[in-house]
Coordinates of C-alpha atoms in Angstrom, one line a residue:
Chain H
X1 CA 29.6 -34.0 22.2
X2 CA 25.8 -34.7 23.2
X3 CA 22.8 -34.6 21.1
X4 CA 18.1 -35.0 21.3
X5 CA 16.0 -35.7 18.4
X6 CA 13.2 -33.4 18.8
X7 CA 9.7 -31.9 16.7
X8 CA 9.4 -28.9 16.2
X9 CA 5.8 -27.9 18.5
X10 CA 5.0 -23.6 18.1
X11 CA 2.5 -23.1 14.5
X12 CA 6.1 -20.4 13.3
X13 CA 8.4 -23.5 13.3
X14 CA 12.0 -21.7 13.1
X15 CA 10.7 -19.0 11.5
X16 CA 11.9 -15.5 12.9
X17 CA 10.6 -14.8 16.3
X18 CA 12.1 -17.8 17.2
X19 CA 14.9 -17.8 15.0
X20 CA 15.9 -14.9 17.0
X21 CA 15.4 -16.6 20.1
X22 CA 17.1 -19.8 19.8
X23 CA 20.1 -17.9 18.1
X24 CA 20.5 -14.5 20.8
X25 CA 21.1 -17.5 23.9
X26 CA 22.9 -20.2 22.1
X27 CA 25.6 -17.4 20.8
X28 CA 25.6 -17.9 25.2
X29 CA 28.2 -20.3 24.6
X30 CA 31.4 -21.7 23.4
X31 CA 30.0 -24.8 22.0
X32 CA 29.6 -24.9 18.2
X33 CA 25.9 -26.0 18.1
X34 CA 23.6 -27.9 14.8
X35 CA 20.8 -28.9 14.1
X36 CA 21.1 -31.8 11.9
X37 CA 17.1 -30.8 9.5
X38 CA 17.1 -32.4 6.8
X39 CA 20.5 -34.0 5.8
X40 CA 21.8 -31.2 6.2
X41 CA 23.5 -28.9 9.1
X42 CA 22.6 -26.2 10.5
X43 CA 24.4 -23.2 12.3
X44 CA 22.0 -23.3 15.5
X45 CA 24.5 -20.0 16.3
X46 CA 23.1 -19.2 12.6
X47 CA 19.6 -16.5 11.9
X48 CA 21.3 -16.1 8.5
X49 CA 21.5 -19.5 8.3
X50 CA 18.1 -21.6 9.9
X51 CA 15.4 -18.9 8.3
X52 CA 16.1 -20.7 5.2
X53 CA 16.0 -24.4 5.8
X54 CA 12.8 -23.9 6.8
X55 CA 11.7 -25.6 9.6
X56 CA 8.4 -25.5 9.7
X57 CA 6.0 -27.0 12.0
X58 CA 5.8 -30.4 13.0
X59 CA 9.7 -31.4 12.1
X60 CA 12.4 -34.1 13.1
X61 CA 15.6 -32.5 14.4
X62 CA 18.4 -33.2 16.1
X63 CA 20.5 -30.5 18.0
X64 CA 23.7 -31.3 18.7
X65 CA 26.1 -29.7 21.1
X66 CA 30.4 -29.0 21.2
X67 CA 32.3 -28.5 23.4
X68 CA 33.2 -27.3 27.0
X69 CA 30.2 -25.7 28.5
X70 CA 27.7 -28.5 26.0
X71 CA 26.0 -29.9 28.4
X72 CA 24.7 -26.5 29.1
X73 CA 23.6 -25.4 25.6
X74 CA 21.3 -28.5 24.7
X75 CA 19.5 -28.6 28.1
X76 CA 18.6 -25.3 27.0
X77 CA 18.1 -25.5 23.5
X78 CA 15.9 -28.2 24.1
X79 CA 14.1 -27.1 27.1
X80 CA 13.1 -23.1 24.3
X81 CA 11.9 -25.9 21.8
X82 CA 10.0 -27.9 23.6
X83 CA 8.4 -25.4 24.8
X84 CA 7.6 -23.8 21.5
X85 CA 9.5 -20.9 22.0
X86 CA 6.1 -19.8 24.7
X87 CA 4.0 -19.0 22.0
Chain F
X1 CA 5.5 33.2 -6.9
X2 CA 6.8 29.1 -8.6
X3 CA 3.0 27.4 -9.9
X4 CA 2.0 23.9 -9.6
X5 CA -0.9 21.3 -9.6
X6 CA -3.3 22.4 -6.0
X7 CA -3.8 18.8 -4.7
X8 CA -4.5 19.5 -1.9
X9 CA -6.5 22.1 0.2
X10 CA -5.3 24.5 2.2
X11 CA -2.6 26.8 3.6
X12 CA 0.6 25.3 5.1
X13 CA 3.1 28.3 6.4
X14 CA 6.1 26.4 7.7
X15 CA 10.1 25.7 5.8
X16 CA 11.7 24.3 3.4
X17 CA 12.7 20.9 4.2
X18 CA 14.2 19.1 1.0
X19 CA 14.4 15.8 0.5
X20 CA 15.9 13.4 -1.9
X21 CA 16.7 10.2 -2.2
X22 CA 21.0 9.6 -2.6
X23 CA 22.0 6.6 -4.5
X24 CA 23.8 4.4 -2.6
X25 CA 27.0 4.3 -5.8
X26 CA 30.7 3.7 -4.9
X27 CA 34.2 2.4 -6.8
X28 CA 34.9 -0.7 -5.8
X29 CA 39.0 -0.1 -4.3
X30 CA 41.2 -1.7 -3.2
X31 CA 42.0 -2.7 0.1
X32 CA 46.1 -2.2 2.0
X33 CA 45.2 -2.3 5.3
X34 CA 42.5 -4.7 5.9
X35 CA 42.9 -4.2 10.3
X36 CA 41.3 -1.1 9.5
X37 CA 38.6 -1.9 6.4
X38 CA 37.7 -4.8 8.9
X39 CA 37.4 -1.2 11.5
X40 CA 35.6 0.3 9.2
X41 CA 32.6 -2.4 8.8
X42 CA 32.2 -3.1 12.3
X43 CA 32.0 0.9 12.9
X44 CA 29.0 0.8 10.5
X45 CA 27.9 -1.8 12.4
X46 CA 27.5 -0.3 15.7
X47 CA 26.3 3.3 13.7
X48 CA 23.9 0.7 12.5
X49 CA 22.6 -0.9 15.6
X50 CA 22.4 2.4 17.3
X51 CA 20.9 3.9 14.6
X52 CA 17.5 1.2 14.5
X53 CA 16.8 0.7 17.9
X54 CA 16.4 4.3 17.9
X55 CA 14.0 4.3 15.3
X56 CA 12.8 0.8 17.1
X57 CA 12.3 2.6 19.5
X58 CA 9.1 4.9 17.3
X59 CA 8.3 2.2 16.0
X60 CA 7.6 0.7 19.2
X61 CA 5.2 4.2 19.6
X62 CA 4.0 4.8 16.8
X63 CA 2.9 1.3 15.1
X64 CA 2.7 -0.8 18.7
X65 CA 5.0 -3.4 19.1
X66 CA 5.1 -6.7 16.8
X67 CA 6.9 -3.9 13.7
X68 CA 9.2 -2.6 16.4
X69 CA 9.9 -6.1 17.6
X70 CA 10.7 -6.9 13.7
X71 CA 13.0 -3.7 13.2
X72 CA 15.1 -5.7 15.8
X73 CA 15.1 -8.4 14.6
X74 CA 17.9 -7.0 12.3
X75 CA 20.2 -6.4 14.6
X76 CA 19.9 -10.2 15.0
X77 CA 21.1 -10.4 11.3
X78 CA 23.1 -7.7 11.6
X79 CA 25.4 -9.5 14.6
X80 CA 25.2 -12.9 12.5
X81 CA 28.1 -14.4 12.6
X82 CA 27.4 -15.9 9.3
X83 CA 27.7 -12.2 8.3
X84 CA 30.5 -11.4 10.4
X85 CA 32.5 -14.1 8.6
X86 CA 31.1 -13.4 5.0
X87 CA 32.4 -9.8 5.3
X88 CA 35.1 -10.0 7.3
X89 CA 36.7 -13.2 3.9
X90 CA 35.9 -10.6 1.7
X91 CA 37.7 -8.0 3.1
X92 CA 40.9 -10.9 3.3
X93 CA 40.0 -11.4 0.3
X94 CA 41.2 -7.6 -0.5
X95 CA 37.6 -6.1 -1.2
X96 CA 36.7 -2.9 1.1
X97 CA 33.8 -2.6 3.3
X98 CA 31.1 -1.4 0.6
X99 CA 31.5 -4.1 -2.0
X100 CA 32.3 -7.6 1.3
X101 CA 28.9 -6.3 2.7
X102 CA 26.5 -5.8 -1.0
X103 CA 28.6 -9.5 -2.0
X104 CA 27.4 -10.4 1.4
X105 CA 24.4 -9.1 1.9
X106 CA 23.0 -10.1 -2.2
X107 CA 24.6 -13.8 -0.7
X108 CA 21.9 -14.3 1.9
X109 CA 19.4 -11.9 -0.3
X110 CA 19.8 -14.8 -2.8
X111 CA 19.6 -17.6 -0.6
X112 CA 16.2 -16.1 1.1
X113 CA 14.5 -16.0 -2.1
X114 CA 16.1 -19.3 -3.4
X115 CA 14.0 -20.6 -0.7
X116 CA 10.1 -22.4 -1.3
X117 CA 9.3 -21.0 1.3
X118 CA 7.3 -17.4 1.4
X119 CA 7.3 -16.3 4.6
X120 CA 11.2 -17.1 3.7
X121 CA 11.8 -15.0 0.8
X122 CA 9.9 -12.2 2.1
X123 CA 12.9 -12.1 4.9
X124 CA 14.7 -10.4 2.2
X125 CA 13.1 -7.5 1.8
X126 CA 14.4 -7.2 5.2
X127 CA 18.3 -8.3 4.7
X128 CA 17.8 -5.4 1.7
X129 CA 17.0 -2.6 4.5
X130 CA 19.6 -3.6 6.2
X131 CA 22.0 -3.8 2.7
X132 CA 20.3 -0.2 2.3
X133 CA 21.6 1.2 5.3
X134 CA 25.2 -0.4 5.5
X135 CA 26.0 1.2 2.6
X136 CA 24.1 4.4 3.7
X137 CA 26.3 4.2 6.9
X138 CA 29.8 3.3 4.8
X139 CA 29.5 6.0 1.8
X140 CA 28.3 8.4 4.8
X141 CA 25.3 9.7 3.1
X142 CA 22.9 10.5 5.8
X143 CA 19.6 10.7 4.6
X144 CA 17.0 13.1 6.3
X145 CA 14.3 11.7 8.4
X146 CA 11.2 13.2 8.2
X147 CA 10.3 11.5 10.7
X148 CA 12.1 13.6 12.3
X149 CA 10.9 16.6 10.7
X150 CA 10.5 20.5 13.3
X151 CA 7.3 21.4 13.6
X152 CA 6.0 24.0 10.8
X153 CA 7.4 21.9 8.5
X154 CA 7.4 22.3 4.3
X155 CA 9.2 18.6 2.6
X156 CA 9.8 19.5 -0.7
X157 CA 10.9 16.0 -2.8
X158 CA 10.2 14.7 -6.2
X159 CA 7.3 11.8 -5.0
X160 CA 6.8 10.9 -1.6
X161 CA 7.2 7.5 -1.7
X162 CA 5.3 5.1 0.7
X163 CA 7.5 5.2 2.3
X164 CA 8.3 8.1 3.5
X165 CA 4.4 8.3 4.1
X166 CA 5.4 5.8 6.9
X167 CA 7.4 9.1 8.5
X168 CA 5.1 11.9 8.2
X169 CA 4.3 13.7 11.7
X170 CA 1.2 15.2 10.3
X171 CA 1.0 17.6 13.5
X172 CA 4.6 18.7 12.3
X173 CA 4.2 19.3 7.9
X174 CA 2.1 21.3 7.2
X175 CA 2.8 21.5 3.5
X176 CA 3.7 19.5 0.9
X177 CA 5.8 20.0 -2.0
X178 CA 6.7 17.6 -5.4
X179 CA 8.0 18.2 -8.8
X180 CA 6.1 15.2 -10.7
X181 CA 2.8 13.5 -10.3
X182 CA -0.8 15.5 -11.0
X183 CA -4.8 15.6 -8.8
X184 CA -4.8 11.7 -8.7
X185 CA -0.5 10.5 -8.4
X186 CA 0.0 8.9 -5.2
X187 CA 1.5 11.7 -3.7
X188 CA -2.2 13.6 -4.2
X189 CA -3.5 10.9 -1.8
X190 CA -1.3 10.7 0.7
X191 CA -1.4 14.4 1.0
X192 CA -5.2 14.2 1.4
X193 CA -6.0 11.6 3.7
X194 CA -3.9 13.3 5.6
X195 CA -5.2 16.9 5.2
X196 CA -1.4 17.9 4.9
X197 CA -2.1 21.2 1.8
X198 CA 0.0 19.7 -1.6
X199 CA 1.5 21.3 -4.5
X200 CA 2.7 18.7 -6.5
X201 CA 3.9 18.7 -10.5
X202 CA 6.5 22.1 -9.4
X203 CA 8.9 21.8 -12.0
X204 CA 12.4 22.4 -10.7
X205 CA 11.4 22.7 -7.1
X206 CA 14.6 20.7 -5.4
X207 CA 16.4 22.9 -7.3
X208 CA 14.5 26.2 -6.7
X209 CA 13.8 25.4 -2.4
X210 CA 16.9 25.0 -0.9
X211 CA 16.2 24.0 3.2
X212 CA 15.1 25.8 5.8
X213 CA 14.0 28.5 3.7
X214 CA 10.1 30.3 4.3
X215 CA 7.7 28.9 2.0
X216 CA 4.0 29.1 1.9
X217 CA 1.7 26.7 0.8
X218 CA -1.6 27.1 -1.5
X219 CA -2.9 23.5 -2.2
X220 CA -6.0 25.4 -2.7
X221 CA -4.6 27.8 -5.6
X222 CA -2.1 25.3 -7.1
X223 CA 1.0 27.8 -6.1
X224 CA 3.4 28.4 -3.4
X225 CA 5.0 32.2 -1.9
X226 CA 8.8 31.9 -2.3
X227 CA 9.9 34.9 0.6
X228 CA 7.2 36.1 1.6
X229 CA 6.1 39.3 2.7
X230 CA 5.0 40.1 6.4
X231 CA 1.6 41.5 4.4
X232 CA 1.5 38.2 2.9
X233 CA 1.9 36.4 5.8
X234 CA -0.6 37.8 7.3
X235 CA -3.3 37.2 4.4
X236 CA -2.8 33.4 4.5
X237 CA -3.2 33.1 8.4
X238 CA -6.0 34.6 7.3
X239 CA -6.8 32.1 5.0
X240 CA -5.7 29.1 6.6
X241 CA -8.0 30.0 9.1
X242 CA -10.9 30.7 7.4
X243 CA -10.6 26.7 5.9
X244 CA -10.3 25.5 9.0
X245 CA -13.6 27.1 10.2
X246 CA -15.4 26.0 7.4
X247 CA -14.2 22.3 8.3
X248 CA -15.0 22.9 10.9
X249 CA -18.5 23.9 10.0
X250 CA -18.7 20.2 8.0
X251 CA -18.9 19.2 10.8
X252 CA -23.0 19.6 11.1
X253 CA -22.8 16.8 8.4
X254 CA -21.4 14.3 10.5
X255 CA -23.7 12.0 12.1
X256 CA -26.3 12.8 9.3
X257 CA -27.8 11.2 6.3
X258 CA -27.4 11.8 3.1
X259 CA -29.9 13.3 1.2
X260 CA -31.2 15.9 -1.3
X261 CA -32.7 19.2 -0.2
X262 CA -35.7 17.7 -1.6
X263 CA -35.0 14.2 0.7
X264 CA -33.7 11.4 -1.8
X265 CA -31.0 9.9 0.0
X266 CA -27.8 8.5 -1.7
X267 CA -25.6 5.9 0.0
X268 CA -21.9 7.8 1.1
X269 CA -19.0 5.6 0.2
X270 CA -14.9 6.0 0.9
X271 CA -13.0 4.1 -0.9
X272 CA -9.7 2.5 0.6
X273 CA -6.6 0.9 0.5
X274 CA -5.9 -1.3 3.2
X275 CA -8.4 -2.7 6.0
X276 CA -7.0 -0.1 8.3
X277 CA -8.0 2.2 6.6
X278 CA -11.8 0.6 6.6
X279 CA -11.0 2.2 10.4
X280 CA -10.7 5.2 9.1
X281 CA -13.9 6.0 6.4
X282 CA -16.0 4.6 9.4
X283 CA -14.1 7.0 12.1
X284 CA -15.2 9.6 8.8
X285 CA -18.4 8.7 8.8
X286 CA -18.6 6.6 5.8
X287 CA -21.0 4.0 5.7
X288 CA -19.9 1.2 4.3
X289 CA -16.5 0.6 1.8
X290 CA -17.4 1.1 -2.7
X291 CA -14.4 0.9 -3.6
X292 CA -11.9 -2.2 -1.8
X293 CA -8.8 -1.4 -3.2
X294 CA -6.7 -5.3 -3.1
X295 CA -3.5 -4.3 -4.6
X296 CA -1.9 -3.2 -1.1
X297 CA -1.1 -7.5 -0.1
X298 CA 0.1 -8.4 -3.8
X299 CA 2.7 -5.2 -3.7
X300 CA 6.3 -4.6 -2.4
X301 CA 6.9 -8.6 -2.0
X302 CA 8.2 -11.3 -3.2
X303 CA 6.1 -14.0 -3.6
X304 CA 1.5 -13.8 -4.2
X305 CA -0.2 -13.5 -0.7
X306 CA -1.8 -17.1 0.4
X307 CA -6.2 -17.7 0.2
X308 CA -5.5 -17.7 4.2
X309 CA -3.6 -14.5 3.9
X310 CA -6.0 -12.1 1.6
X311 CA -9.1 -13.8 3.6
X312 CA -7.6 -12.5 7.4
X313 CA -7.3 -8.4 4.9
X314 CA -10.8 -9.1 3.6
X315 CA -12.6 -10.4 6.5
X316 CA -10.7 -7.5 9.3
X317 CA -12.5 -5.5 6.9
X318 CA -15.6 -7.3 7.0
X319 CA -15.9 -6.7 10.7
X320 CA -14.9 -3.2 11.2
X321 CA -17.2 -2.0 8.8
X322 CA -19.9 -4.0 11.0
X323 CA -22.3 -5.3 8.4
X324 CA -21.9 -2.6 6.5
X325 CA -21.0 -2.3 2.7
X326 CA -17.8 -3.5 2.0
X327 CA -16.7 -4.2 -2.0
X328 CA -14.3 -5.4 -2.9
X329 CA -12.2 -5.1 -6.5
X330 CA -10.0 -8.4 -7.0
X331 CA -6.6 -7.4 -8.8
X332 CA -6.6 -4.3 -10.2
X333 CA -2.2 -5.6 -11.8
X334 CA -0.9 -3.4 -15.3
X335 CA -1.0 -0.5 -16.0
X336 CA 1.1 1.4 -13.3
X337 CA 1.0 -1.2 -10.7
X338 CA 4.2 -2.7 -11.5
X339 CA 4.3 -6.5 -8.9
X340 CA 8.1 -7.8 -9.6
X341 CA 7.0 -11.1 -9.1
X342 CA 4.3 -12.0 -11.2
X343 CA 6.9 -11.1 -14.5
X344 CA 4.9 -9.2 -16.8
X345 CA 6.6 -8.1 -19.4
X346 CA 6.9 -4.4 -19.8
X347 CA 4.3 -3.6 -23.1
X348 CA 4.3 -1.1 -25.7
X349 CA 1.4 0.4 -24.1
X350 CA 0.6 -1.1 -20.7
X351 CA -3.5 0.4 -20.0
X352 CA -3.6 -1.4 -22.9
X353 CA -2.5 -4.3 -22.6
X354 CA -2.4 -7.3 -20.3
X355 CA -3.7 -6.5 -16.5
X356 CA -6.4 -6.5 -14.3
X357 CA -9.4 -8.7 -15.1
X358 CA -7.8 -9.5 -18.0
X359 CA -4.1 -11.2 -16.4
X360 CA -6.3 -12.3 -13.4
X361 CA -8.9 -14.8 -15.8
X362 CA -5.5 -16.1 -17.8
X363 CA -4.4 -16.8 -14.5
X364 CA -6.9 -18.4 -12.7
X365 CA -5.5 -20.3 -9.8
X366 CA -4.9 -16.7 -9.1
X367 CA -7.7 -15.3 -8.9
X368 CA -9.1 -18.9 -7.5
X369 CA -7.2 -17.9 -4.5
X370 CA -9.2 -14.4 -4.2
X371 CA -12.4 -14.9 -5.1
X372 CA -12.0 -17.5 -2.2
X373 CA -10.5 -15.5 0.4
X374 CA -13.1 -12.8 -0.8
X375 CA -15.8 -15.6 -0.4
X376 CA -14.9 -16.9 3.1
X377 CA -14.8 -13.5 4.1
X378 CA -18.3 -12.9 3.2
X379 CA -19.2 -15.0 6.0
X380 CA -18.2 -12.1 8.9
X381 CA -20.8 -8.8 6.2
X382 CA -21.9 -7.3 3.8
X383 CA -19.2 -8.8 0.8
X384 CA -19.4 -8.1 -2.6
X385 CA -17.1 -8.6 -5.8
X386 CA -16.6 -6.5 -8.0
X387 CA -14.1 -6.9 -11.3
X388 CA -11.7 -4.5 -13.0
X389 CA -11.5 -3.8 -16.6
X390 CA -14.4 -4.7 -17.6
X391 CA -14.8 -4.4 -21.5
X392 CA -16.5 -7.0 -22.8
X393 CA -20.5 -9.7 -21.0
X394 CA -18.2 -13.0 -21.3
X395 CA -15.0 -11.6 -19.6
X396 CA -17.8 -11.0 -17.0
X397 CA -19.5 -14.2 -18.0
X398 CA -15.8 -16.2 -17.0
X399 CA -15.2 -13.9 -14.3
X400 CA -19.0 -15.2 -12.4
X401 CA -17.8 -19.1 -13.9
X402 CA -15.4 -18.6 -11.8
X403 CA -17.0 -17.0 -8.6
X404 CA -19.1 -20.1 -9.0
X405 CA -16.9 -23.0 -9.7
X406 CA -15.3 -21.6 -6.3
X407 CA -18.4 -21.8 -4.2
X408 CA -18.5 -25.1 -5.0
X409 CA -15.1 -25.2 -3.7
X410 CA -16.3 -24.3 -0.2
X411 CA -19.1 -26.1 0.3
X412 CA -18.1 -29.0 -1.1
X413 CA -15.3 -28.2 2.7
X414 CA -17.8 -27.8 3.8
X415 CA -16.8 -22.6 4.7
X416 CA -19.1 -21.0 5.5
X417 CA -19.7 -17.6 3.3
X418 CA -22.6 -15.7 1.5
X419 CA -24.4 -17.5 -1.0
X420 CA -26.2 -14.7 -2.9
X421 CA -23.1 -13.0 -3.0
X422 CA -23.4 -9.3 -5.3
X423 CA -20.8 -9.8 -8.4
X424 CA -20.1 -6.4 -10.3
X425 CA -18.7 -4.3 -13.6
X426 CA -16.4 -1.8 -12.5
X427 CA -17.4 0.2 -15.7
X428 CA -14.1 2.2 -16.6
X429 CA -13.2 1.7 -20.4
X430 CA -15.0 3.5 -22.5
X431 CA -16.2 -0.3 -24.1
X432 CA -18.1 -1.3 -21.0
X433 CA -20.0 2.1 -21.8
X434 CA -21.2 1.6 -24.8
X435 CA -22.1 -2.3 -23.6
X436 CA -23.5 -1.3 -20.4
X437 CA -26.7 -1.6 -20.7
X438 CA -26.0 -5.5 -21.4
X439 CA -23.8 -6.1 -18.4
X440 CA -26.7 -5.2 -16.8
X441 CA -28.4 -7.6 -17.6
X442 CA -25.7 -9.8 -16.0
X443 CA -24.3 -8.0 -13.0
X444 CA -25.9 -7.1 -9.6
X445 CA -24.6 -3.6 -9.6
X446 CA -22.2 -0.9 -11.6
X447 CA -19.8 1.0 -9.9
X448 CA -18.6 3.9 -12.6
X449 CA -14.4 4.0 -11.7
X450 CA -14.0 7.9 -13.6
X451 CA -10.2 8.0 -14.2
X452 CA -9.9 5.2 -16.3
X453 CA -12.9 6.1 -17.9
X454 CA -12.0 9.5 -18.5
X455 CA -8.6 8.7 -19.7
X456 CA -9.7 5.3 -22.3
X457 CA -12.5 7.6 -23.6
X458 CA -10.7 10.6 -24.3
X459 CA -7.3 8.9 -25.3
X460 CA -5.6 10.7 -22.8
X461 CA -2.8 9.7 -19.9
X462 CA -3.1 11.7 -17.3
X463 CA 0.2 11.7 -16.2
X464 CA 1.4 13.9 -19.5
X465 CA 1.6 17.7 -18.9
X466 CA 1.4 18.4 -23.2
X467 CA -2.3 16.2 -23.2
X468 CA -3.8 16.5 -19.6
X469 CA -6.4 19.8 -20.6
X470 CA -8.1 16.5 -22.3
X471 CA -8.6 15.0 -19.2
X472 CA -12.1 15.9 -17.7
X473 CA -15.2 14.0 -16.3
X474 CA -16.5 17.4 -17.3
X475 CA -15.5 16.5 -21.6
X476 CA -19.0 15.5 -23.3
X477 CA -17.8 12.2 -24.0
X478 CA -17.7 11.7 -21.4
X479 CA -20.3 13.4 -18.9
X480 CA -22.3 11.0 -21.4
X481 CA -20.5 8.0 -20.7
X482 CA -20.9 8.6 -17.1
X483 CA -25.3 9.4 -17.3
X484 CA -25.6 6.3 -20.7
X485 CA -24.0 3.9 -17.2
X486 CA -26.1 5.2 -14.6
X487 CA -29.4 5.0 -17.1
X488 CA -29.1 1.9 -18.0
X489 CA -28.3 0.2 -14.4
X490 CA -31.7 2.1 -13.5
X491 CA -34.0 1.1 -15.9
X492 CA -32.2 -2.5 -15.4
X493 CA -33.1 -1.4 -11.2
X494 CA -29.3 -2.6 -10.4
X495 CA -27.7 -0.7 -8.1
X496 CA -24.6 2.1 -10.0
X497 CA -22.3 3.9 -7.3
X498 CA -19.6 6.0 -8.0
X499 CA -15.8 5.2 -7.1
X500 CA -13.6 8.0 -9.3
X501 CA -12.2 10.9 -7.6
X502 CA -15.8 13.0 -9.7
X503 CA -17.5 11.6 -7.7
X504 CA -16.8 14.0 -4.6
X505 CA -16.5 16.8 -7.4
X506 CA -19.6 19.4 -6.1
X507 CA -20.5 20.6 -9.9
X508 CA -20.0 16.5 -10.4
X509 CA -22.7 16.2 -8.1
X510 CA -26.2 18.0 -9.4
X511 CA -25.5 15.3 -12.8
X512 CA -25.5 12.6 -11.2
X513 CA -28.5 13.0 -8.8
X514 CA -29.9 13.9 -12.1
X515 CA -28.9 10.5 -13.6
X516 CA -29.2 8.0 -11.2
X517 CA -26.5 7.3 -9.1
X518 CA -27.6 5.7 -5.8
X519 CA -24.0 5.4 -4.0
X520 CA -21.6 8.1 -4.2
X521 CA -18.0 6.2 -2.4
X522 CA -15.2 9.1 -2.0
X523 CA -12.2 9.0 0.1
X524 CA -12.3 9.2 3.8
X525 CA -11.7 13.1 3.8
X526 CA -14.2 13.6 1.7
X527 CA -17.6 12.4 3.4
X528 CA -18.9 15.0 4.8
X529 CA -18.1 17.8 1.9
X530 CA -19.4 15.3 -0.7
X531 CA -22.6 14.7 2.5
X532 CA -23.5 18.6 2.5
X533 CA -23.4 19.6 -1.2
X534 CA -25.5 16.6 -1.7
X535 CA -28.2 18.5 0.6
X536 CA -27.7 21.3 -1.2
X537 CA -30.1 20.3 -4.2
X538 CA -33.2 19.7 -4.9
X539 CA -33.9 17.2 -7.6
X540 CA -35.6 19.6 -9.3
X541 CA -32.5 22.1 -9.2
X542 CA -29.8 19.0 -9.7
X543 CA -32.6 17.7 -12.8
X544 CA -32.4 21.3 -14.5
X545 CA -28.5 22.3 -14.1
X546 CA -28.3 18.9 -16.1
X547 CA -30.9 19.3 -18.7
X548 CA -28.6 22.9 -19.3
X549 CA -25.3 21.2 -19.1
X550 CA -26.6 17.8 -21.5
X551 CA -27.6 20.2 -23.7
X552 CA -24.6 20.5 -25.7

């Protein structure tokens, strides 16, 4: 299991388009991807989980990946969030 | 021959396409073969994805990338692992695919709606769309696709809804027939805006007409010719061509000033319902906007729009108008315009009840955020505020006090706005007509809303066909009301416009000129016609007509 703490920097936060990009990217990996936010575990592969979590710009989150390709999954997740989903 | 109300002028000859909204009803049934039921769901999902991709591609062309991306987002949602897990789980529990789909989406709709984030709440409407689309696929209900109607189609529906209009291609739809509606109903306004001939309120149109049959739609006279003979087709083709020729002649009035034959000048503006319409007003040669309805910002959503969101919309219209006047009417809900999330209770008598300015003055925070948004937009053009449904001077005073409060706040926050923003009254009640002299002392302008003014003065529901014969702005009582409102405004030295349908009526125009109206505000398609009609009359001729008419 690998993890990293991050801050959301894009203005929209984890809204429709970023969440779509994120879940589409994470769907490629066999590892479980969890976003820890506000004391809750959010399934990083599920749009329907991420959107109502209301993760906004400035929120502190932790990405946890667990599985065979956890390192690759975490690296891509971190890259997407750190570059603000290209906004 | 079928008779109805001619609600949008012109002649259309084409083939009927019946558009019926089907009910998504089913009887939940027990499932024995669980794998087969899961497969039914999977097949429906595959069909949904294919359909959605097509719609997204069409939207990309007609509305742009952003709209297309929202549509594509629906594919992401339906592919969501949480969604599949829930549906499969419910099917395994013995539910049919329809029930599993409905329960799953309703659960997510509930979750989305329960958040305190406005943008998330709005996404619940996407989930509803997905639910309906999936259920229609599962139930084998084919929705007729208006966007795919071939050239020469006459649409026949119970009513024309805004979502239907989105699919209408003006080049292919040559006529509209509905079972409900009147001159001022939504269907009529949409048909006129798109310049498609329309006949409304045709009893049992859906059962009397069948898809594929040829008809002639005479929107000028409110008639439908069924099974037309060759002679009739020749005759109506000639009429259609003459109608279109006259339309071209109107083009000669484009770019001209709006003035009478004796040189008196008038302002000729448009009524709009969204910032986009401001572009249409300009394209139609309107000299500004006399009525910007703000309800669109509040409808078809699950929570109030924020101040910023409103500001962006008002500013967008102001920017498009480049300094031309923009009269923004504050929220006019209630009556026939329902907004579920506001939690307005059903009333015995909604038109006389809790609506428009009455609602706004009781919900001050909401009202103030709209006023602040309008004030902020006033830094970007000639923006004016108008209160609807005023019936007493106190309401105007209270509204103006809120404008002052909002100004104070913006001043303290260092946000730019026009300190001298005009605040006017939409005179559309019998009460406001009777106290026009009192209101004129405290309002910066009047705008006469003839649709409601006629209804309230005549105590007559325009939608009720048993009493609609009474509904006319030419009733002596209504004419006296209009005359008195205009004269009191002139006496007080404030501008007075008319933003109801009557402002475009060729018979009403000389009367309004004579009474002293300063501004006509009409739908974009009527601008040139009204300019031509105003140019027909000298002031003396208009006065002579008015004198005769008002003898009654």
